[in-house]
Short mmCIF file of N, CA and C in Angstrom, two decimals:
data_model
loop_
_atom_site.label_atom_id
_atom_site.label_comp_id
_atom_site.label_asym_id
_atom_site.label_seq_id
_atom_site.Cartn_x
_atom_site.Cartn_y
_atom_site.Cartn_z
N MET A 935 -12.31 -34.78 -97.20
CA MET A 935 -10.91 -34.26 -96.31
C MET A 935 -9.99 -35.02 -96.17
N ASN A 936 -8.53 -34.00 -95.99
CA ASN A 936 -7.05 -34.94 -95.70
C ASN A 936 -7.00 -34.81 -94.27
N ILE A 937 -7.04 -36.64 -94.09
CA ILE A 937 -6.30 -36.90 -92.73
C ILE A 937 -5.42 -36.00 -92.13
N THR A 938 -4.63 -35.49 -93.12
CA THR A 938 -3.27 -35.41 -92.58
C THR A 938 -3.94 -33.52 -92.10
N LEU A 939 -4.48 -32.63 -92.50
CA LEU A 939 -4.69 -32.07 -93.05
C LEU A 939 -6.33 -32.02 -90.71
N THR A 940 -6.79 -32.72 -91.43
CA THR A 940 -7.27 -32.90 -89.60
C THR A 940 -6.64 -32.81 -88.32
N LEU A 941 -5.40 -33.70 -88.63
CA LEU A 941 -4.51 -34.49 -87.74
C LEU A 941 -3.58 -32.82 -87.32
N ILE A 942 -2.88 -31.87 -88.55
CA ILE A 942 -2.25 -30.85 -88.07
C ILE A 942 -3.15 -29.58 -87.57
N ALA A 943 -4.42 -29.13 -87.59
CA ALA A 943 -5.50 -28.81 -87.60
C ALA A 943 -5.60 -29.49 -85.71
N GLN A 944 -5.81 -30.60 -85.14
CA GLN A 944 -5.84 -30.40 -84.32
C GLN A 944 -5.05 -31.06 -83.57
N VAL A 945 -3.84 -31.41 -83.91
CA VAL A 945 -2.51 -30.17 -82.86
C VAL A 945 -2.31 -29.18 -83.50
N LEU A 946 -2.68 -28.16 -84.06
CA LEU A 946 -2.24 -26.83 -83.80
C LEU A 946 -3.60 -26.53 -82.32
N ALA A 947 -4.87 -27.12 -82.87
CA ALA A 947 -5.79 -26.75 -80.90
C ALA A 947 -5.11 -26.75 -80.54
N PHE A 948 -4.44 -28.65 -79.80
CA PHE A 948 -4.12 -28.42 -78.87
C PHE A 948 -3.18 -28.15 -78.41
N SER A 949 -2.15 -27.56 -79.36
CA SER A 949 -1.54 -26.13 -79.00
C SER A 949 -1.21 -24.96 -78.62
N ILE A 950 -2.42 -25.03 -78.78
CA ILE A 950 -3.05 -23.49 -78.46
C ILE A 950 -3.57 -24.14 -77.57
N MET A 951 -4.10 -24.87 -77.47
CA MET A 951 -4.83 -25.17 -76.44
C MET A 951 -3.95 -25.16 -74.46
N ILE A 952 -2.92 -25.95 -75.15
CA ILE A 952 -1.84 -25.75 -73.78
C ILE A 952 -1.59 -24.33 -73.77
N TRP A 953 -1.12 -23.78 -74.32
CA TRP A 953 -0.42 -22.59 -74.57
C TRP A 953 -1.41 -21.49 -73.30
N LEU A 954 -3.08 -21.82 -74.47
CA LEU A 954 -4.17 -20.97 -73.17
C LEU A 954 -3.49 -21.97 -71.66
N VAL A 955 -4.20 -22.47 -71.92
CA VAL A 955 -3.73 -23.51 -70.39
C VAL A 955 -2.14 -22.94 -69.53
N GLN A 956 -1.39 -22.80 -70.35
CA GLN A 956 -0.19 -22.75 -69.63
C GLN A 956 0.13 -21.22 -69.49
N LYS A 957 -0.88 -20.10 -69.82
CA LYS A 957 -0.38 -18.96 -69.21
C LYS A 957 -1.24 -18.35 -68.59
N TYR A 958 -2.69 -18.88 -68.97
CA TYR A 958 -4.33 -18.17 -67.91
C TYR A 958 -4.66 -19.07 -67.08
N MET A 959 -3.96 -20.62 -66.36
CA MET A 959 -4.93 -21.14 -65.66
C MET A 959 -3.41 -21.79 -65.55
N TRP A 960 -2.36 -22.03 -66.11
CA TRP A 960 -0.82 -23.18 -64.63
C TRP A 960 -1.10 -22.29 -63.83
N GLY A 961 -0.46 -20.55 -64.30
CA GLY A 961 0.29 -19.50 -62.94
C GLY A 961 -0.70 -20.53 -61.97
N PRO A 962 -2.27 -19.81 -61.76
CA PRO A 962 -2.59 -20.07 -60.50
C PRO A 962 -3.24 -21.25 -59.79
N LEU A 963 -3.30 -22.01 -60.84
CA LEU A 963 -3.19 -23.43 -61.17
C LEU A 963 -1.68 -24.27 -59.61
N ASN A 964 -0.69 -23.82 -59.92
CA ASN A 964 0.31 -23.79 -59.49
C ASN A 964 -0.05 -23.09 -57.92
N ASP A 965 -0.16 -21.73 -58.53
CA ASP A 965 -0.52 -21.20 -56.40
C ASP A 965 -0.61 -22.08 -55.59
N VAL A 966 -2.05 -22.04 -56.14
CA VAL A 966 -3.08 -22.76 -55.52
C VAL A 966 -2.71 -23.92 -54.54
N LEU A 967 -2.00 -24.78 -55.89
CA LEU A 967 -1.09 -26.35 -55.11
C LEU A 967 0.06 -25.65 -54.05
N ASP A 968 0.62 -24.83 -54.14
CA ASP A 968 1.89 -24.08 -53.36
C ASP A 968 1.29 -24.04 -51.97
N LYS A 969 0.11 -23.10 -52.57
CA LYS A 969 -0.86 -22.64 -50.84
C LYS A 969 -0.88 -23.54 -50.53
N ARG A 970 -2.04 -24.34 -51.14
CA ARG A 970 -2.36 -26.17 -50.62
C ARG A 970 -0.91 -26.74 -49.69
N ARG A 971 0.56 -26.66 -50.75
CA ARG A 971 1.52 -27.97 -50.14
C ARG A 971 2.03 -27.21 -49.24
N GLN A 972 1.51 -25.42 -48.77
CA GLN A 972 3.03 -25.44 -48.05
C GLN A 972 1.63 -25.42 -46.85
N LYS A 973 0.66 -25.64 -46.28
CA LYS A 973 -0.38 -25.84 -45.33
C LYS A 973 -0.41 -27.26 -45.15
N VAL A 974 -0.56 -27.74 -45.29
CA VAL A 974 0.07 -29.64 -45.35
C VAL A 974 1.00 -29.93 -44.40
N ALA A 975 2.05 -29.20 -44.99
CA ALA A 975 3.22 -28.86 -44.58
C ALA A 975 3.38 -27.80 -43.07
N GLU A 976 2.65 -27.29 -42.72
CA GLU A 976 2.73 -26.76 -41.51
C GLU A 976 1.75 -27.23 -40.98
N GLY A 977 0.84 -27.66 -41.52
CA GLY A 977 -0.25 -29.05 -40.79
C GLY A 977 0.34 -29.99 -39.85
N LEU A 978 1.65 -30.97 -40.74
CA LEU A 978 2.41 -31.64 -40.39
C LEU A 978 3.20 -30.84 -39.19
N ALA A 979 3.98 -29.86 -39.69
CA ALA A 979 4.70 -29.27 -38.39
C ALA A 979 4.55 -29.02 -37.16
N ALA A 980 3.33 -28.93 -36.89
CA ALA A 980 2.01 -28.42 -35.80
C ALA A 980 2.16 -30.08 -35.17
N ALA A 981 1.72 -30.88 -36.13
CA ALA A 981 1.13 -31.63 -35.85
C ALA A 981 2.45 -32.16 -34.73
N GLU A 982 3.40 -32.42 -35.01
CA GLU A 982 5.28 -33.00 -34.74
C GLU A 982 5.42 -31.81 -33.81
N LYS A 983 4.94 -30.89 -33.32
CA LYS A 983 5.18 -29.70 -32.74
C LYS A 983 3.76 -29.90 -31.60
N GLY A 984 2.96 -30.38 -32.01
CA GLY A 984 2.54 -31.26 -30.34
C GLY A 984 2.16 -32.28 -29.73
N GLN A 985 2.85 -32.96 -31.23
CA GLN A 985 3.13 -34.36 -29.97
C GLN A 985 4.43 -34.22 -28.90
N GLN A 986 5.33 -32.96 -30.08
CA GLN A 986 6.68 -33.03 -28.40
C GLN A 986 6.56 -32.27 -27.28
N GLU A 987 5.25 -30.99 -27.43
CA GLU A 987 4.87 -30.35 -26.63
C GLU A 987 3.75 -32.11 -25.81
N GLN A 988 3.12 -32.35 -26.37
CA GLN A 988 2.50 -33.53 -25.45
C GLN A 988 3.75 -34.18 -24.36
N GLU A 989 4.80 -34.54 -25.68
CA GLU A 989 5.62 -35.27 -24.49
C GLU A 989 6.17 -34.57 -23.61
N ALA A 990 6.72 -33.31 -23.74
CA ALA A 990 6.78 -32.48 -23.24
C ALA A 990 6.18 -32.42 -21.52
N ALA A 991 5.00 -32.05 -22.04
CA ALA A 991 3.71 -32.00 -20.72
C ALA A 991 3.97 -33.36 -19.75
N ARG A 992 4.27 -34.98 -20.65
CA ARG A 992 3.88 -35.83 -19.64
C ARG A 992 4.69 -35.92 -18.88
N GLN A 993 6.06 -35.23 -19.18
CA GLN A 993 7.27 -35.78 -19.23
C GLN A 993 7.65 -34.62 -17.85
N LYS A 994 7.31 -33.37 -18.14
CA LYS A 994 7.13 -32.50 -16.35
C LYS A 994 5.69 -33.38 -15.65
N ILE A 995 5.08 -33.70 -16.01
CA ILE A 995 4.10 -34.17 -15.12
C ILE A 995 4.80 -35.38 -14.11
N ASP A 996 5.28 -36.50 -15.24
CA ASP A 996 5.84 -37.68 -14.73
C ASP A 996 6.92 -37.11 -13.31
N ASP A 997 7.48 -35.54 -13.74
CA ASP A 997 8.42 -34.99 -13.21
C ASP A 997 8.12 -34.61 -11.62
N GLU A 998 7.25 -33.87 -11.85
CA GLU A 998 5.56 -33.35 -11.21
C GLU A 998 5.57 -34.16 -10.02
N LEU A 999 4.54 -35.18 -10.02
CA LEU A 999 4.29 -36.35 -9.42
C LEU A 999 5.12 -37.36 -8.45
N LYS A 1000 6.97 -37.24 -9.72
CA LYS A 1000 7.81 -37.80 -7.86
C LYS A 1000 8.38 -37.25 -7.55
N GLN A 1001 8.12 -35.43 -7.33
CA GLN A 1001 8.72 -34.30 -6.35
C GLN A 1001 7.29 -34.35 -5.48
N ALA A 1002 6.39 -34.41 -5.81
CA ALA A 1002 4.74 -34.07 -4.98
C ALA A 1002 4.88 -36.42 -4.19
N LYS A 1003 5.45 -37.31 -4.87
CA LYS A 1003 5.63 -38.30 -4.25
C LYS A 1003 7.30 -38.21 -3.00
N VAL A 1004 8.19 -36.81 -3.11
CA VAL A 1004 8.48 -37.07 -2.60
C VAL A 1004 8.56 -35.75 -1.48
N GLU A 1005 7.58 -35.46 -1.89
CA GLU A 1005 7.43 -33.99 -0.80
C GLU A 1005 6.42 -34.97 0.12
N ALA A 1006 5.17 -35.90 -0.79
CA ALA A 1006 4.19 -36.57 0.52
C ALA A 1006 5.12 -37.63 1.84
N ALA A 1007 6.06 -37.76 1.70
CA ALA A 1007 6.58 -39.19 1.78
C ALA A 1007 7.49 -38.06 3.11
N GLU A 1008 8.24 -36.99 3.35
CA GLU A 1008 8.81 -36.00 3.86
C GLU A 1008 7.76 -35.70 4.26
N ILE A 1009 6.30 -36.11 4.17
CA ILE A 1009 5.80 -35.29 5.25
C ILE A 1009 4.88 -36.46 5.95
N ILE A 1010 5.24 -37.17 5.22
CA ILE A 1010 5.00 -38.17 6.21
C ILE A 1010 5.64 -38.89 7.22
N SER A 1011 7.06 -38.27 6.80
CA SER A 1011 8.21 -38.95 7.79
C SER A 1011 8.04 -37.94 8.88
N GLN A 1012 7.72 -36.25 8.38
CA GLN A 1012 7.74 -35.29 9.56
C GLN A 1012 6.83 -35.16 10.56
N ALA A 1013 5.14 -35.99 10.80
CA ALA A 1013 4.49 -36.38 11.00
C ALA A 1013 4.66 -37.81 11.99
N GLN A 1014 5.45 -38.63 11.51
CA GLN A 1014 5.87 -39.58 12.50
C GLN A 1014 6.96 -38.85 13.06
N LYS A 1015 6.85 -38.17 13.05
CA LYS A 1015 8.40 -37.69 13.99
C LYS A 1015 8.35 -36.69 14.66
N ARG A 1016 6.71 -36.34 14.79
CA ARG A 1016 5.60 -35.11 15.23
C ARG A 1016 5.10 -36.18 16.50
N ALA A 1017 4.22 -37.27 15.74
CA ALA A 1017 4.22 -38.29 16.66
C ALA A 1017 5.21 -39.26 17.57
N GLY A 1018 6.17 -38.97 17.14
CA GLY A 1018 6.79 -39.69 18.51
C GLY A 1018 7.24 -38.38 19.49
N GLU A 1019 7.19 -37.82 18.94
CA GLU A 1019 7.59 -37.05 19.91
C GLU A 1019 6.65 -36.15 20.90
N ILE A 1020 5.69 -36.48 20.12
CA ILE A 1020 4.48 -36.01 21.09
C ILE A 1020 4.35 -37.53 21.90
N VAL A 1021 4.37 -38.56 21.88
CA VAL A 1021 4.39 -40.28 22.75
C VAL A 1021 5.11 -39.66 23.95
N ASP A 1022 6.19 -39.34 23.58
CA ASP A 1022 7.53 -39.05 24.59
C ASP A 1022 7.28 -38.15 25.31
N GLU A 1023 6.22 -36.70 25.13
CA GLU A 1023 6.22 -35.58 25.66
C GLU A 1023 5.16 -35.83 26.56
N ALA A 1024 3.85 -37.08 26.08
CA ALA A 1024 2.91 -37.63 26.75
C ALA A 1024 3.25 -38.01 27.97
N LYS A 1025 4.46 -39.12 27.75
CA LYS A 1025 5.24 -39.91 28.60
C LYS A 1025 5.78 -39.34 30.18
N ASN A 1026 6.75 -37.65 29.15
CA ASN A 1026 7.02 -37.56 30.88
C ASN A 1026 6.52 -36.74 31.36
N ALA A 1027 5.20 -36.02 30.76
CA ALA A 1027 4.14 -35.84 31.23
C ALA A 1027 3.12 -36.80 32.62
N ALA A 1028 3.73 -37.49 31.92
CA ALA A 1028 2.78 -38.73 32.59
C ALA A 1028 3.45 -39.15 34.13
N VAL A 1029 4.79 -38.93 33.65
CA VAL A 1029 5.70 -39.81 34.41
C VAL A 1029 6.54 -38.32 35.75
N GLU A 1030 5.33 -37.48 34.84
CA GLU A 1030 5.96 -36.38 36.15
C GLU A 1030 5.55 -35.97 37.05
N GLU A 1031 3.09 -36.03 36.36
CA GLU A 1031 2.65 -36.47 37.09
C GLU A 1031 2.10 -37.23 38.25
N ALA A 1032 2.61 -38.68 38.08
CA ALA A 1032 2.49 -39.62 39.14
C ALA A 1032 3.90 -39.57 40.16
N ASN A 1033 5.12 -38.61 39.21
CA ASN A 1033 6.02 -38.39 40.60
C ASN A 1033 5.66 -37.64 41.85
N ARG A 1034 4.63 -36.24 40.79
CA ARG A 1034 3.99 -35.73 42.00
C ARG A 1034 2.61 -35.73 42.62
N VAL A 1035 1.67 -36.99 41.78
CA VAL A 1035 0.82 -37.87 42.73
C VAL A 1035 1.25 -38.01 43.86
N LYS A 1036 2.93 -39.11 43.77
CA LYS A 1036 3.29 -39.71 44.80
C LYS A 1036 3.86 -39.08 45.86
N ALA A 1037 4.29 -37.87 46.12
CA ALA A 1037 4.82 -36.81 46.41
C ALA A 1037 4.28 -36.54 47.06
N ALA A 1038 2.84 -36.03 46.72
CA ALA A 1038 1.47 -35.48 47.42
C ALA A 1038 1.41 -36.75 47.86
N ALA A 1039 1.12 -37.96 48.19
CA ALA A 1039 0.45 -38.60 48.91
C ALA A 1039 1.28 -39.36 49.77
N GLN A 1040 3.09 -39.50 50.02
CA GLN A 1040 3.70 -39.09 50.57
C GLN A 1040 3.49 -38.09 51.67
N ALA A 1041 3.54 -36.60 50.81
CA ALA A 1041 3.22 -35.75 52.20
C ALA A 1041 2.20 -35.94 52.83
N GLU A 1042 0.82 -36.67 52.88
CA GLU A 1042 -0.50 -36.91 53.17
C GLU A 1042 -0.18 -37.93 54.08
N ILE A 1043 1.02 -39.26 53.45
CA ILE A 1043 1.26 -40.21 54.65
C ILE A 1043 2.04 -39.89 55.74
N GLU A 1044 2.95 -38.69 55.88
CA GLU A 1044 3.93 -38.07 56.80
C GLU A 1044 3.06 -37.22 57.68
N GLN A 1045 2.31 -36.54 57.32
CA GLN A 1045 1.37 -35.78 57.60
C GLN A 1045 0.46 -36.46 59.00
N GLU A 1046 -0.45 -37.86 58.60
CA GLU A 1046 -1.16 -38.97 59.48
C GLU A 1046 0.03 -39.40 59.96
N VAL A 1047 1.60 -39.86 60.10
CA VAL A 1047 2.11 -40.59 60.89
C VAL A 1047 2.30 -39.40 62.00
N SER A 1048 2.46 -38.16 61.69
CA SER A 1048 3.09 -37.41 62.34
C SER A 1048 1.62 -37.25 63.26
N ARG A 1049 -0.17 -37.40 63.10
CA ARG A 1049 -1.33 -36.94 64.06
C ARG A 1049 -1.61 -37.96 64.57
N ALA A 1050 -0.82 -39.72 64.11
CA ALA A 1050 -0.87 -40.87 64.68
C ALA A 1050 0.03 -40.38 65.98
N ARG A 1051 0.98 -40.18 66.08
CA ARG A 1051 1.86 -40.15 66.89
C ARG A 1051 1.31 -39.35 67.85
N GLU A 1052 0.60 -37.55 67.44
CA GLU A 1052 0.78 -37.05 68.44
C GLU A 1052 -0.44 -38.26 69.02
N SER A 1053 -1.52 -38.05 68.63
CA SER A 1053 -2.55 -38.40 69.54
C SER A 1053 -2.08 -39.41 69.99
N LEU A 1054 -1.20 -40.61 69.94
CA LEU A 1054 -0.22 -42.05 70.99
C LEU A 1054 0.43 -40.92 71.88
N ARG A 1055 0.70 -40.06 71.30
CA ARG A 1055 1.82 -39.52 72.91
C ARG A 1055 0.84 -38.42 73.91
N GLN A 1056 -0.05 -38.22 73.11
CA GLN A 1056 -1.58 -37.56 74.03
C GLN A 1056 -2.31 -38.86 75.17
N GLN A 1057 -2.80 -40.19 74.49
CA GLN A 1057 -2.45 -41.19 74.74
C GLN A 1057 -2.42 -41.50 76.28
N VAL A 1058 -0.52 -41.62 75.43
CA VAL A 1058 0.71 -42.49 76.81
C VAL A 1058 0.72 -41.16 77.76
N SER A 1059 0.05 -39.49 77.24
CA SER A 1059 0.16 -39.06 78.54
C SER A 1059 -0.80 -39.52 79.39
N SER A 1060 -1.82 -39.35 78.87
CA SER A 1060 -2.84 -39.62 79.51
C SER A 1060 -2.40 -41.21 80.69
N LEU A 1061 -2.33 -41.59 80.32
CA LEU A 1061 -2.04 -43.29 80.64
C LEU A 1061 -1.73 -43.24 81.48
N ALA A 1062 -0.14 -42.28 81.51
CA ALA A 1062 0.47 -42.16 82.32
C ALA A 1062 -0.09 -41.26 83.50
N LEU A 1063 -0.37 -40.07 83.25
CA LEU A 1063 -1.34 -39.78 83.98
C LEU A 1063 -1.70 -40.10 85.06
N ALA A 1064 -2.55 -41.52 84.80
CA ALA A 1064 -3.33 -42.01 85.04
C ALA A 1064 -2.93 -43.17 86.18
N GLY A 1065 -1.85 -43.41 85.49
CA GLY A 1065 -0.99 -44.96 86.39
C GLY A 1065 -0.69 -43.91 87.59
N ALA A 1066 -0.14 -42.55 87.41
CA ALA A 1066 0.46 -42.33 88.47
C ALA A 1066 -0.31 -41.92 89.77
N GLU A 1067 -1.57 -40.93 89.02
CA GLU A 1067 -2.40 -41.38 90.45
C GLU A 1067 -2.69 -42.26 91.03
N LYS A 1068 -3.12 -43.10 90.15
CA LYS A 1068 -3.00 -44.40 90.88
C LYS A 1068 -1.39 -44.65 91.49
N ILE A 1069 -0.47 -45.01 92.03
CA ILE A 1069 0.53 -45.02 92.10
C ILE A 1069 0.37 -44.17 93.57
N LEU A 1070 0.03 -43.06 92.78
CA LEU A 1070 0.24 -41.96 94.62
C LEU A 1070 -1.02 -41.92 95.58
N GLY A 1071 -2.28 -42.68 95.21
CA GLY A 1071 -3.22 -42.76 95.46
C GLY A 1071 -4.08 -40.93 95.62
N LYS A 1072 -3.46 -40.34 95.21
CA LYS A 1072 -4.45 -38.94 94.86
C LYS A 1072 -4.58 -38.11 93.57
N GLU A 1073 -5.45 -37.59 92.85
CA GLU A 1073 -5.24 -36.13 91.85
C GLU A 1073 -4.34 -36.14 91.96
N ILE A 1074 -4.11 -35.85 90.05
CA ILE A 1074 -3.09 -35.31 90.32
C ILE A 1074 -3.86 -34.12 88.90
N ASN A 1075 -3.71 -32.51 89.77
CA ASN A 1075 -4.56 -31.52 87.92
C ASN A 1075 -3.30 -31.15 86.88
N PRO A 1076 -5.12 -31.49 86.36
CA PRO A 1076 -3.37 -32.21 84.83
C PRO A 1076 -2.98 -30.41 84.58
N LYS A 1077 -3.73 -28.93 85.11
CA LYS A 1077 -3.37 -27.60 84.73
C LYS A 1077 -2.33 -27.31 84.71
N ALA A 1078 -1.99 -28.48 86.20
CA ALA A 1078 -0.84 -27.31 87.18
C ALA A 1078 0.27 -28.59 86.67
N HIS A 1079 0.60 -29.70 86.75
CA HIS A 1079 1.48 -30.24 86.03
C HIS A 1079 1.27 -29.99 84.71
N ALA A 1080 0.69 -29.63 84.27
CA ALA A 1080 1.14 -29.09 82.10
C ALA A 1080 2.03 -29.43 81.80
N LYS A 1081 3.22 -28.48 82.54
CA LYS A 1081 4.13 -28.39 82.23
C LYS A 1081 5.14 -30.16 82.32
N ALA A 1082 4.94 -30.89 83.18
CA ALA A 1082 5.24 -31.63 83.17
C ALA A 1082 5.06 -32.96 82.26
N LEU A 1083 3.87 -32.61 81.81
CA LEU A 1083 2.99 -33.56 80.66
C LEU A 1083 3.26 -33.29 79.78
N ASP A 1084 3.76 -31.99 79.60
CA ASP A 1084 4.90 -31.74 77.84
C ASP A 1084 5.70 -32.13 77.63
N GLU A 1085 6.32 -31.82 78.54
CA GLU A 1085 7.88 -32.19 79.13
C GLU A 1085 7.57 -33.66 78.97
N LEU A 1086 6.77 -34.42 79.03
CA LEU A 1086 6.85 -36.03 79.22
C LEU A 1086 5.96 -36.45 77.75
N THR A 1087 5.16 -35.85 77.43
CA THR A 1087 4.82 -35.72 76.11
C THR A 1087 6.03 -35.77 75.32
N ALA A 1088 6.96 -34.73 75.22
CA ALA A 1088 7.52 -34.26 73.84
C ALA A 1088 9.02 -35.64 74.27
N GLN A 1089 9.39 -36.45 75.41
CA GLN A 1089 10.24 -36.73 75.19
C GLN A 1089 10.03 -38.30 74.48
N ILE A 1090 8.39 -38.92 74.66
CA ILE A 1090 7.85 -39.77 74.43
C ILE A 1090 7.82 -39.64 72.12
#
């Protein structure tokens, strides 16, 4: 056998094999590779989109946390303000109660003073009557002289 003829036969067989691979296998293989390339590109796009969504979610969470902190500070401020108002109301109520108790005590003192004065008047009138009896030397009838005794008590 001749080496040239073998070489030509091998080139011819290789060319036929290349033509068959290109005609029957290259198209489907390219389609599979294109589909795989498209899936990888979609996966990368989805991963990038996921990262963007994750960053957007982080930003949203940060914004909500800031808003929650602002609202919490406002609620605390309102609570402190209300606590101050309650303390002021309690102080005012205590002052009013103290004034009321003071007024009641003052009224009670005035009543006691009035009773003591009345008691003293009656005692003075009894003493005056006893003194008049001794001076006059006879018994004075309190019923008969009630008007005079009442006038004397009123003057005292």
